[in-house]
């Protein structure tokens, strides 16, 4: 007879401390097996077999496995579909309840509904908890009960609601004795899953107070290390957002504002999942995109002849990171100067960004293209040269990524800013006028 256990299903929350689902699981009456599914539905879609995010996840699981071994427990990692995983877990253990943190993305919602049904049919409870954000779906709404679609009033309400309770860590460590005792189980190798190891120089999870304290002064300067690079850790839950928001609240309100943007876009994706395919403002789906493939390729490769755009794209291609200011400039350039559908750019970022997150990526792309909720108005077309003068005046960032800037080999601008701007305004205006 297999042992009766509770499972804690880890997904975007790869840590053992300050973890809502793990806390509730360990406090329950049955010993806990933490489980993780290398989901083939997601993995099979990744083009790059050296995708560094897969390496990061696996490395993180290995580190967790070491910690768990000291506590006498083990992760049980499955490679396959979530339904096959739960078939497996429910035959190997006598599962009482499955605990997990809520994942707000449309695919995750479907996956959880189907796993939940499977478990229910077997008489197993599936309990989910808020963990990934400070306030989720319906916690910050307008007075009339509708979701906000504009950031500023949302952020005011968010800040007014914030108090110590929402930032309190879950004291998971108090219940560490309640892991189900078993020998460490092997974690499938990258090779066994069809992947190879990617480069491992991932951003550190340790960020100095001084960086956060100065954030409002440094965040817009791509030439210096003025932002936290914690995006990836927030994405995979290798840092607790409560812990970070508490530091933000103490040290720098501008920085806290960024975490509010994160909650905002998660809330938008939850209430308006159609944004994955469509513009938030439907009239913008009438834009007559040029979608020139050769031009798209030049943008991807950082060969547009606009140094700040090229620097950004090359930073992305080389490191899996791009500074936020430059993400805005490159996204604006693609959608306005080149009139290429924001969905193309969004997909390219999704493939390359280590911190890729559907809600944030989609929300920000729609913002840059002018078609999102609370978007920059379409007639605001970033001028790459002026942006460079303001935010990279000594070309520190540009020269780092475009060392051949002054050489004849560097391409001439592929479009003239003023002409491209006029063209964009005409095309956008026509689309909006049609509705
Ligand atoms: P910091 O400036 O140190 O901010 C801390 C954290 O706050 C970030 O890690 C992130 O979790 C959150 N945050 C900051 N700005 C935003 C924002 N505008 N929207 C939502 N959350 C924010 N962010 C992602 O996390 N994933 C994405 O896939 C993503 N795609 C983007 C695409 C475009 C076109 C643009 C313009 C922005 C995108 N962003 C995305 C938002 C932002 O650029 C990154 O969060 C930030 O650059 C990550 O660097 P950092 O960790 O140093 O952030």
Short mmCIF file of C-alpha atoms and ligand atoms in Angstrom, two decimals:
data_model
loop_
_atom_site.label_atom_id
_atom_site.label_comp_id
_atom_site.label_asym_id
_atom_site.label_seq_id
_atom_site.Cartn_x
_atom_site.Cartn_y
_atom_site.Cartn_z
CA UNK A 1 0.00 0.00 0.00
CA UNK A 2 1.61 3.33 -1.03
CA UNK A 3 2.03 5.99 1.64
CA UNK A 4 -0.63 8.66 2.06
CA UNK A 5 0.92 12.01 1.19
CA UNK A 6 0.08 15.48 0.03
CA UNK A 7 1.76 16.81 -3.09
CA UNK A 8 3.01 20.36 -3.51
CA UNK A 9 3.09 21.01 -7.25
CA UNK A 10 5.79 23.59 -8.01
CA UNK A 11 5.48 25.65 -11.18
CA UNK A 12 6.62 29.29 -11.23
CA UNK A 13 7.63 29.19 -7.58
CA UNK A 14 10.92 27.30 -7.45
CA UNK A 15 11.97 27.93 -3.86
CA UNK A 16 11.45 26.41 -0.43
CA UNK A 17 11.04 29.60 1.61
CA UNK A 18 8.14 32.06 1.87
CA UNK A 19 5.97 29.88 -0.34
CA UNK A 20 2.20 29.92 0.10
CA UNK A 21 1.33 26.47 -1.24
CA UNK A 22 4.27 24.74 0.42
CA UNK A 23 3.43 26.37 3.75
CA UNK A 24 -0.16 25.15 3.64
CA UNK A 25 0.89 21.71 2.44
CA UNK A 26 3.48 21.24 5.19
CA UNK A 27 1.02 22.39 7.85
CA UNK A 28 -1.48 19.75 6.78
CA UNK A 29 -1.83 16.34 8.38
CA UNK A 30 0.07 14.35 5.74
CA UNK A 31 3.75 14.39 4.81
CA UNK A 32 4.56 16.35 1.67
CA UNK A 33 6.22 15.41 -1.60
CA UNK A 34 7.16 18.46 -3.69
CA UNK A 35 6.68 17.65 -7.38
CA UNK A 36 7.65 19.37 -10.61
CA UNK A 37 6.59 18.54 -14.15
CA UNK A 38 8.87 19.25 -17.09
CA UNK A 39 5.85 19.84 -19.29
CA UNK A 40 6.35 18.60 -22.84
CA UNK A 41 3.50 20.81 -24.04
CA UNK A 42 5.73 23.79 -23.21
CA UNK A 43 9.15 22.25 -23.88
CA UNK A 44 8.25 20.93 -27.33
CA UNK A 45 7.48 24.47 -28.44
CA UNK A 46 10.97 25.78 -27.64
CA UNK A 47 13.00 26.13 -30.81
CA UNK A 48 16.41 26.54 -29.20
CA UNK A 49 17.59 23.27 -27.73
CA UNK A 50 20.10 25.20 -25.63
CA UNK A 51 17.34 27.35 -24.16
CA UNK A 52 18.94 28.77 -21.04
CA UNK A 53 15.66 28.90 -19.17
CA UNK A 54 15.45 25.11 -19.21
CA UNK A 55 19.02 24.94 -17.85
CA UNK A 56 18.07 27.48 -15.16
CA UNK A 57 15.01 25.52 -14.09
CA UNK A 58 16.92 22.26 -13.92
CA UNK A 59 19.83 23.82 -11.99
CA UNK A 60 17.35 25.34 -9.55
CA UNK A 61 15.64 21.97 -9.04
CA UNK A 62 19.04 20.36 -8.38
CA UNK A 63 19.80 22.98 -5.73
CA UNK A 64 16.39 22.42 -4.13
CA UNK A 65 17.00 18.68 -4.23
CA UNK A 66 20.19 19.15 -2.22
CA UNK A 67 18.37 21.19 0.39
CA UNK A 68 15.58 18.63 0.56
CA UNK A 69 18.03 15.75 0.94
CA UNK A 70 19.29 17.40 4.13
CA UNK A 71 15.71 17.38 5.39
CA UNK A 72 15.24 13.75 4.43
CA UNK A 73 12.83 14.55 1.60
CA UNK A 74 12.94 14.56 -2.18
CA UNK A 75 11.47 16.29 -5.15
CA UNK A 76 9.69 13.97 -7.52
CA UNK A 77 10.25 15.35 -11.01
CA UNK A 78 8.31 14.05 -14.00
CA UNK A 79 9.03 14.63 -17.69
CA UNK A 80 5.89 14.46 -19.85
CA UNK A 81 2.44 15.98 -19.99
CA UNK A 82 0.76 17.15 -16.77
CA UNK A 83 -1.98 14.54 -17.21
CA UNK A 84 0.60 11.75 -17.55
CA UNK A 85 2.40 13.18 -14.51
CA UNK A 86 -0.67 12.97 -12.30
CA UNK A 87 -1.50 9.47 -13.55
CA UNK A 88 2.00 8.58 -12.40
CA UNK A 89 1.89 10.37 -9.04
CA UNK A 90 -1.52 8.98 -8.14
CA UNK A 91 -0.35 5.43 -8.78
CA UNK A 92 2.92 5.82 -6.89
CA UNK A 93 1.53 7.59 -3.86
CA UNK A 94 -1.76 7.54 -2.08
CA UNK A 95 -2.45 11.23 -2.68
CA UNK A 96 -4.77 13.03 -0.30
CA UNK A 97 -4.51 16.63 -1.56
CA UNK A 98 -2.52 18.52 -4.19
CA UNK A 99 -1.37 22.04 -3.23
CA UNK A 100 -0.20 24.63 -5.76
CA UNK A 101 0.14 28.36 -6.26
CA UNK A 102 -2.18 30.01 -8.78
CA UNK A 103 -0.77 30.45 -12.25
CA UNK A 104 -2.73 33.12 -14.13
CA UNK A 105 -1.82 32.42 -17.75
CA UNK A 106 -4.51 31.04 -20.09
CA UNK A 107 -2.63 27.78 -20.78
CA UNK A 108 -2.04 27.27 -17.07
CA UNK A 109 -5.70 27.88 -16.30
CA UNK A 110 -6.73 25.20 -18.77
CA UNK A 111 -4.06 22.81 -17.52
CA UNK A 112 -5.11 23.29 -13.91
CA UNK A 113 -8.79 22.87 -14.74
CA UNK A 114 -8.08 19.58 -16.44
CA UNK A 115 -5.71 18.27 -13.75
CA UNK A 116 -8.21 19.45 -11.12
CA UNK A 117 -10.97 17.45 -12.79
CA UNK A 118 -8.79 14.35 -13.02
CA UNK A 119 -7.97 14.63 -9.31
CA UNK A 120 -11.56 15.31 -8.33
CA UNK A 121 -12.69 12.14 -10.14
CA UNK A 122 -10.25 10.28 -7.93
CA UNK A 123 -11.54 11.99 -4.81
CA UNK A 124 -8.39 14.09 -4.43
CA UNK A 125 -8.59 17.77 -3.48
CA UNK A 126 -6.71 20.42 -5.47
CA UNK A 127 -6.05 23.55 -3.41
CA UNK A 128 -4.53 26.70 -4.91
CA UNK A 129 -3.12 29.85 -3.29
CA UNK A 130 -2.06 33.33 -4.30
CA UNK A 131 1.71 33.59 -4.24
CA UNK A 132 3.05 35.07 -7.45
CA UNK A 133 1.74 38.60 -7.00
CA UNK A 134 0.86 40.88 -4.10
CA UNK A 135 -2.72 41.46 -5.24
CA UNK A 136 -4.39 39.24 -7.77
CA UNK A 137 -7.43 39.08 -10.03
CA UNK A 138 -10.17 40.76 -8.00
CA UNK A 139 -8.32 42.27 -5.07
CA UNK A 140 -7.84 45.71 -6.56
CA UNK A 141 -10.96 46.72 -8.45
CA UNK A 142 -12.70 50.00 -9.24
CA UNK A 143 -15.38 51.12 -6.77
CA UNK A 144 -18.02 49.75 -9.14
CA UNK A 145 -16.40 46.30 -9.02
CA UNK A 146 -14.94 46.41 -12.53
CA UNK A 147 -11.27 45.76 -13.26
CA UNK A 148 -9.05 48.76 -13.83
CA UNK A 149 -7.68 49.21 -17.32
CA UNK A 150 -5.54 52.25 -16.51
CA UNK A 151 -2.40 51.90 -14.42
CA UNK A 152 -2.34 55.15 -12.39
CA UNK A 153 -5.68 54.78 -10.55
CA UNK A 154 -4.98 51.05 -10.18
CA UNK A 155 -1.62 51.77 -8.57
CA UNK A 156 -3.19 54.30 -6.17
CA UNK A 157 -5.74 51.78 -4.98
CA UNK A 158 -3.03 49.10 -4.82
CA UNK A 159 -0.83 51.31 -2.62
CA UNK A 160 -3.74 52.28 -0.39
CA UNK A 161 -4.57 48.62 0.19
CA UNK A 162 -1.01 47.55 0.95
CA UNK A 163 -0.18 46.80 4.57
CA UNK A 164 2.15 44.50 6.49
CA UNK A 165 -0.23 41.58 6.22
CA UNK A 166 0.25 41.29 2.46
CA UNK A 167 4.03 41.40 2.77
CA UNK A 168 4.33 38.90 5.60
CA UNK A 169 6.46 35.88 4.66
CA UNK A 170 5.05 32.38 5.02
CA UNK A 171 7.23 30.73 7.71
CA UNK A 172 7.64 27.51 5.76
CA UNK A 173 10.83 26.54 7.60
CA UNK A 174 8.87 25.96 10.83
CA UNK A 175 7.31 22.91 9.20
CA UNK A 176 10.31 21.49 7.36
CA UNK A 177 10.06 18.27 9.37
CA UNK A 178 6.90 17.41 7.45
CA UNK A 179 8.47 16.52 4.13
CA UNK A 180 7.77 12.93 3.17
CA UNK A 181 10.95 10.99 3.94
CA UNK A 182 12.41 9.24 0.97
CA UNK A 183 15.71 8.92 -0.85
CA UNK A 184 16.59 11.62 -3.39
CA UNK A 185 15.00 10.83 -6.72
CA UNK A 186 16.95 11.60 -9.88
CA UNK A 187 15.99 14.64 -11.94
CA UNK A 188 15.80 13.94 -15.69
CA UNK A 189 18.92 15.20 -17.45
CA UNK A 190 18.75 17.96 -20.05
CA UNK A 191 19.89 15.46 -22.64
CA UNK A 192 17.12 13.02 -21.75
CA UNK A 193 14.66 15.85 -22.42
CA UNK A 194 16.23 16.71 -25.78
CA UNK A 195 18.11 19.78 -24.53
CA UNK A 196 21.73 20.81 -24.09
CA UNK A 197 23.11 23.02 -21.35
CA UNK A 198 22.94 26.73 -22.11
CA UNK A 199 25.34 29.33 -20.70
CA UNK A 200 24.98 29.63 -16.98
CA UNK A 201 25.84 33.26 -16.19
CA UNK A 202 22.38 33.99 -14.82
CA UNK A 203 21.64 37.24 -12.98
CA UNK A 204 22.23 37.01 -9.25
CA UNK A 205 19.29 36.93 -6.89
CA UNK A 206 21.20 39.07 -4.38
CA UNK A 207 20.59 42.75 -4.91
CA UNK A 208 22.13 45.48 -2.79
CA UNK A 209 19.93 47.94 -0.93
CA UNK A 210 21.85 50.79 -2.54
CA UNK A 211 20.72 49.73 -6.02
CA UNK A 212 17.08 49.81 -4.96
CA UNK A 213 17.58 53.07 -3.03
CA UNK A 214 18.91 54.81 -6.15
CA UNK A 215 16.53 53.11 -8.55
CA UNK A 216 14.60 56.25 -9.53
CA UNK A 217 17.85 57.94 -10.57
CA UNK A 218 19.45 55.04 -12.39
CA UNK A 219 16.65 53.01 -13.92
CA UNK A 220 16.52 54.80 -17.26
CA UNK A 221 20.23 54.63 -18.05
CA UNK A 222 21.07 51.50 -20.03
CA UNK A 223 24.82 52.20 -19.85
CA UNK A 224 24.99 51.42 -16.12
CA UNK A 225 23.78 48.57 -13.93
CA UNK A 226 20.85 50.60 -12.63
CA UNK A 227 18.04 48.04 -12.49
CA UNK A 228 17.88 44.84 -10.45
CA UNK A 229 17.88 42.17 -13.20
CA UNK A 230 15.51 40.23 -10.96
CA UNK A 231 12.98 39.65 -13.74
CA UNK A 232 14.07 36.07 -14.23
CA UNK A 233 13.89 35.31 -10.51
CA UNK A 234 10.44 36.83 -10.28
CA UNK A 235 9.40 34.82 -13.31
CA UNK A 236 10.50 31.48 -11.89
CA UNK A 237 9.77 32.33 -8.28
CA UNK A 238 13.37 31.94 -7.17
CA UNK A 239 12.66 35.11 -5.18
CA UNK A 240 9.50 35.82 -3.22
CA UNK A 241 7.66 38.87 -4.50
CA UNK A 242 6.56 39.63 -0.92
CA UNK A 243 10.14 39.87 0.24
CA UNK A 244 11.05 42.12 -2.68
CA UNK A 245 7.97 44.32 -2.32
CA UNK A 246 8.74 44.80 1.36
CA UNK A 247 12.23 46.04 0.51
CA UNK A 248 10.80 48.21 -2.25
CA UNK A 249 8.28 49.72 0.13
CA UNK A 250 11.03 50.63 2.55
CA UNK A 251 13.67 51.74 0.10
CA UNK A 252 12.18 53.23 -3.04
CA UNK A 253 8.61 53.93 -4.07
CA UNK A 254 9.49 54.18 -7.77
CA UNK A 255 10.78 50.64 -7.60
CA UNK A 256 7.60 49.53 -5.85
CA UNK A 257 5.75 51.07 -8.80
CA UNK A 258 7.44 48.56 -11.11
CA UNK A 259 6.18 45.65 -9.05
CA UNK A 260 2.73 47.22 -9.29
CA UNK A 261 3.04 47.23 -13.11
CA UNK A 262 3.77 43.52 -12.81
CA UNK A 263 0.58 42.92 -10.78
CA UNK A 264 -1.35 45.18 -13.15
CA UNK A 265 -0.49 43.17 -16.28
CA UNK A 266 -1.22 39.90 -14.50
CA UNK A 267 -4.60 41.24 -13.53
CA UNK A 268 -5.24 42.41 -17.12
CA UNK A 269 -4.32 39.02 -18.57
CA UNK A 270 -6.65 37.30 -16.14
CA UNK A 271 -9.66 39.48 -16.96
CA UNK A 272 -8.93 39.91 -20.66
CA UNK A 273 -7.21 36.69 -21.82
CA UNK A 274 -8.10 37.60 -25.41
CA UNK A 275 -5.12 40.02 -25.36
CA UNK A 276 -2.87 37.03 -26.07
CA UNK A 277 -4.20 37.04 -29.64
CA UNK A 278 -5.85 40.41 -30.07
CA UNK A 279 -5.16 44.06 -29.47
CA UNK A 280 -6.76 45.27 -26.25
CA UNK A 281 -8.32 48.04 -28.32
CA UNK A 282 -9.93 46.17 -31.17
CA UNK A 283 -9.69 49.01 -33.71
CA UNK A 284 -5.92 48.51 -33.73
CA UNK A 285 -6.34 45.08 -35.26
CA UNK A 286 -7.33 46.95 -38.44
CA UNK A 287 -3.82 48.32 -38.87
CA UNK A 288 -2.44 47.51 -42.27
CA UNK A 289 0.93 46.19 -41.12
CA UNK A 290 3.70 46.08 -43.71
CA UNK A 291 5.21 42.93 -42.15
CA UNK A 292 8.28 42.92 -44.37
CA UNK A 293 10.24 39.78 -43.48
CA UNK A 294 13.65 41.08 -44.58
CA UNK A 295 13.18 44.20 -42.44
CA UNK A 296 12.08 42.06 -39.50
CA UNK A 297 15.26 40.02 -39.84
CA UNK A 298 17.39 43.18 -39.73
CA UNK A 299 15.57 44.30 -36.59
CA UNK A 300 16.09 40.87 -34.96
CA UNK A 301 19.77 40.87 -35.78
CA UNK A 302 20.44 44.45 -34.69
CA UNK A 303 21.30 45.73 -38.16
CA UNK A 304 18.79 48.56 -38.59
CA UNK A 305 21.38 51.35 -38.73
CA UNK A 306 19.81 52.93 -35.61
CA UNK A 307 22.52 52.39 -33.00
CA UNK A 308 20.30 52.33 -29.91
CA UNK A 309 17.90 49.86 -31.56
CA UNK A 310 20.77 47.66 -32.72
CA UNK A 311 22.46 47.80 -29.32
CA UNK A 312 19.26 46.63 -27.67
CA UNK A 313 18.65 43.76 -30.05
CA UNK A 314 22.27 42.65 -29.80
CA UNK A 315 22.13 42.80 -26.01
CA UNK A 316 19.02 40.62 -26.15
CA UNK A 317 20.55 38.12 -28.55
CA UNK A 318 23.78 37.87 -26.58
CA UNK A 319 22.50 37.87 -23.00
CA UNK A 320 18.74 37.16 -22.89
CA UNK A 321 18.28 40.56 -21.27
CA UNK A 322 17.46 44.01 -22.59
CA UNK A 323 17.20 47.20 -20.59
CA UNK A 324 13.60 48.39 -20.15
CA UNK A 325 14.15 51.80 -21.79
CA UNK A 326 15.65 50.05 -24.80
CA UNK A 327 12.84 47.47 -24.88
CA UNK A 328 10.48 50.43 -25.29
CA UNK A 329 12.62 51.97 -28.05
CA UNK A 330 13.07 48.73 -30.02
CA UNK A 331 9.39 47.84 -29.71
CA UNK A 332 8.33 51.28 -30.84
CA UNK A 333 10.76 51.09 -33.76
CA UNK A 334 9.39 47.74 -34.92
CA UNK A 335 5.74 48.67 -34.72
CA UNK A 336 5.92 52.31 -35.81
CA UNK A 337 9.03 52.81 -37.95
CA UNK A 338 8.78 49.45 -39.67
CA UNK A 339 5.03 48.89 -39.27
CA UNK A 340 5.52 45.28 -38.29
CA UNK A 341 2.80 43.61 -36.23
CA UNK A 342 3.58 43.80 -32.49
CA UNK A 343 2.86 40.06 -32.28
CA UNK A 344 6.02 39.35 -34.30
CA UNK A 345 8.14 41.32 -31.89
CA UNK A 346 6.37 39.86 -28.91
CA UNK A 347 7.12 36.33 -30.14
CA UNK A 348 10.76 37.19 -30.71
CA UNK A 349 11.14 38.58 -27.19
CA UNK A 350 9.32 35.50 -25.84
CA UNK A 351 11.91 33.28 -27.44
CA UNK A 352 14.91 35.28 -26.24
CA UNK A 353 14.16 36.91 -22.87
CA UNK A 354 15.29 35.04 -19.77
CA UNK A 355 12.65 36.98 -17.84
CA UNK A 356 9.96 36.29 -20.45
CA UNK A 357 6.57 36.49 -18.87
CA UNK A 358 3.41 36.36 -20.96
CA UNK A 359 1.49 38.98 -18.98
CA UNK A 360 4.33 41.53 -18.85
CA UNK A 361 5.59 40.92 -22.37
CA UNK A 362 2.16 41.13 -23.95
CA UNK A 363 1.12 44.13 -21.87
CA UNK A 364 4.27 46.05 -22.67
CA UNK A 365 4.25 45.20 -26.37
CA UNK A 366 0.68 46.38 -26.64
CA UNK A 367 1.66 49.50 -24.72
CA UNK A 368 4.50 50.22 -27.14
CA UNK A 369 2.37 49.54 -30.20
CA UNK A 370 -0.30 51.88 -28.86
CA UNK A 371 -3.02 49.23 -28.92
CA UNK A 372 -3.01 48.14 -25.27
CA UNK A 373 -4.88 49.21 -22.19
CA UNK A 374 -3.35 52.43 -20.93
CA UNK A 375 -1.09 52.47 -23.96
CA UNK A 376 1.15 55.26 -25.14
CA UNK A 377 -0.97 57.20 -27.66
CA UNK A 378 -0.23 55.99 -31.18
CA UNK A 379 1.02 59.38 -32.32
CA UNK A 380 3.83 59.19 -29.76
CA UNK A 381 6.61 57.77 -31.90
CA UNK A 382 9.92 57.47 -30.08
CA UNK A 383 12.73 59.25 -31.85
CA UNK A 384 15.70 56.88 -31.41
CA UNK A 385 18.27 59.68 -31.71
CA UNK A 386 16.61 61.86 -29.07
CA UNK A 387 16.19 58.85 -26.80
CA UNK A 388 19.92 58.18 -27.14
CA UNK A 389 20.80 61.80 -26.35
CA UNK A 390 18.69 61.67 -23.22
CA UNK A 391 19.46 58.25 -21.84
CA UNK A 392 22.84 57.28 -23.29
CA UNK A 393 24.45 60.67 -23.96
CA UNK A 394 28.04 59.41 -23.92
CA UNK A 395 27.10 56.34 -25.98
CA UNK A 396 28.39 54.00 -23.31
CA UNK A 397 25.63 51.50 -23.92
CA UNK A 398 25.59 51.89 -27.69
CA UNK A 399 29.35 51.40 -28.05
CA UNK A 400 29.30 48.32 -25.84
CA UNK A 401 27.03 46.55 -28.31
CA UNK A 402 27.82 48.35 -31.55
CA UNK A 403 31.61 48.68 -31.47
CA UNK A 404 31.77 49.27 -35.24
CA UNK A 405 29.57 52.36 -34.89
CA UNK A 406 32.02 54.72 -36.64
CA UNK A 407 33.11 52.29 -39.30
CA UNK A 408 31.90 52.09 -42.86
CA UNK A 409 30.70 48.54 -42.27
CA UNK A 410 27.96 49.80 -39.97
CA UNK A 411 24.69 49.92 -41.99
CA UNK A 412 23.00 53.15 -42.94
CA UNK A 413 19.60 53.72 -41.29
CA UNK A 414 17.09 51.43 -42.98
CA UNK A 415 14.37 54.11 -42.79
CA UNK A 416 14.48 57.87 -42.35
CA UNK A 417 12.96 58.71 -38.98
CA UNK A 418 10.76 61.59 -40.10
CA UNK A 419 9.40 59.70 -43.13
CA UNK A 420 8.76 56.56 -41.12
CA UNK A 421 7.01 58.57 -38.44
CA UNK A 422 4.67 60.19 -40.97
CA UNK A 423 3.94 56.83 -42.58
CA UNK A 424 3.13 55.29 -39.19
CA UNK A 425 0.79 58.12 -38.26
CA UNK A 426 -1.11 57.78 -41.54
CA UNK A 427 -1.48 54.01 -41.26
CA UNK A 428 -2.52 54.12 -37.61
CA UNK A 429 -4.93 56.97 -38.23
CA UNK A 430 -6.60 55.08 -41.04
CA UNK A 431 -7.09 52.02 -38.82
CA UNK A 432 -8.55 54.00 -35.97
CA UNK A 433 -10.79 56.01 -38.32
CA UNK A 434 -12.25 52.79 -39.79
CA UNK A 435 -13.89 51.89 -36.51
P1 LIG B 1 13.68 46.28 -12.67
O1 LIG B 1 13.63 47.60 -13.34
O2 LIG B 1 14.71 46.07 -11.63
O3 LIG B 1 12.22 46.03 -12.07
C1 LIG B 1 11.97 45.00 -11.12
C2 LIG B 1 10.87 44.11 -11.60
O4 LIG B 1 9.65 44.83 -11.75
C3 LIG B 1 11.11 43.49 -12.94
O5 LIG B 1 12.00 42.40 -12.87
C4 LIG B 1 9.71 43.10 -13.34
O6 LIG B 1 9.30 41.92 -12.71
C5 LIG B 1 8.89 44.25 -12.80
N1 LIG B 1 8.68 45.25 -13.87
C6 LIG B 1 9.46 46.31 -14.14
N2 LIG B 1 8.95 47.01 -15.16
C7 LIG B 1 7.83 46.37 -15.55
C8 LIG B 1 6.86 46.60 -16.55
N3 LIG B 1 6.92 47.67 -17.37
N4 LIG B 1 5.86 45.71 -16.69
C9 LIG B 1 5.76 44.65 -15.88
N5 LIG B 1 6.64 44.38 -14.90
C10 LIG B 1 7.66 45.23 -14.73
N6 LIG B 1 9.11 42.28 -18.08
C11 LIG B 1 9.09 40.96 -17.76
O7 LIG B 1 9.21 40.63 -16.57
N7 LIG B 1 8.94 40.00 -18.72
C12 LIG B 1 8.79 40.31 -20.04
O8 LIG B 1 8.65 39.41 -20.88
C13 LIG B 1 8.84 41.68 -20.40
N8 LIG B 1 8.74 42.06 -21.71
C14 LIG B 1 8.77 43.40 -22.03
C15 LIG B 1 8.61 43.79 -23.37
C16 LIG B 1 8.64 45.13 -23.73
C17 LIG B 1 8.42 45.54 -25.18
C18 LIG B 1 8.84 46.11 -22.74
C19 LIG B 1 8.85 47.57 -23.09
C20 LIG B 1 8.98 45.74 -21.40
C21 LIG B 1 8.94 44.40 -21.03
N9 LIG B 1 9.07 43.99 -19.68
C22 LIG B 1 9.01 42.66 -19.36
C23 LIG B 1 9.12 44.99 -18.59
C24 LIG B 1 10.54 45.43 -18.18
O9 LIG B 1 11.25 45.83 -19.31
C25 LIG B 1 11.31 44.33 -17.47
O10 LIG B 1 10.56 43.81 -16.39
C26 LIG B 1 12.62 44.85 -16.91
O11 LIG B 1 13.37 45.46 -17.92
C27 LIG B 1 13.40 43.68 -16.32
O12 LIG B 1 14.62 44.14 -15.83
P2 LIG B 1 14.89 44.19 -14.28
O13 LIG B 1 14.60 42.85 -13.70
O14 LIG B 1 16.24 44.78 -14.08
O15 LIG B 1 13.76 45.18 -13.80
#
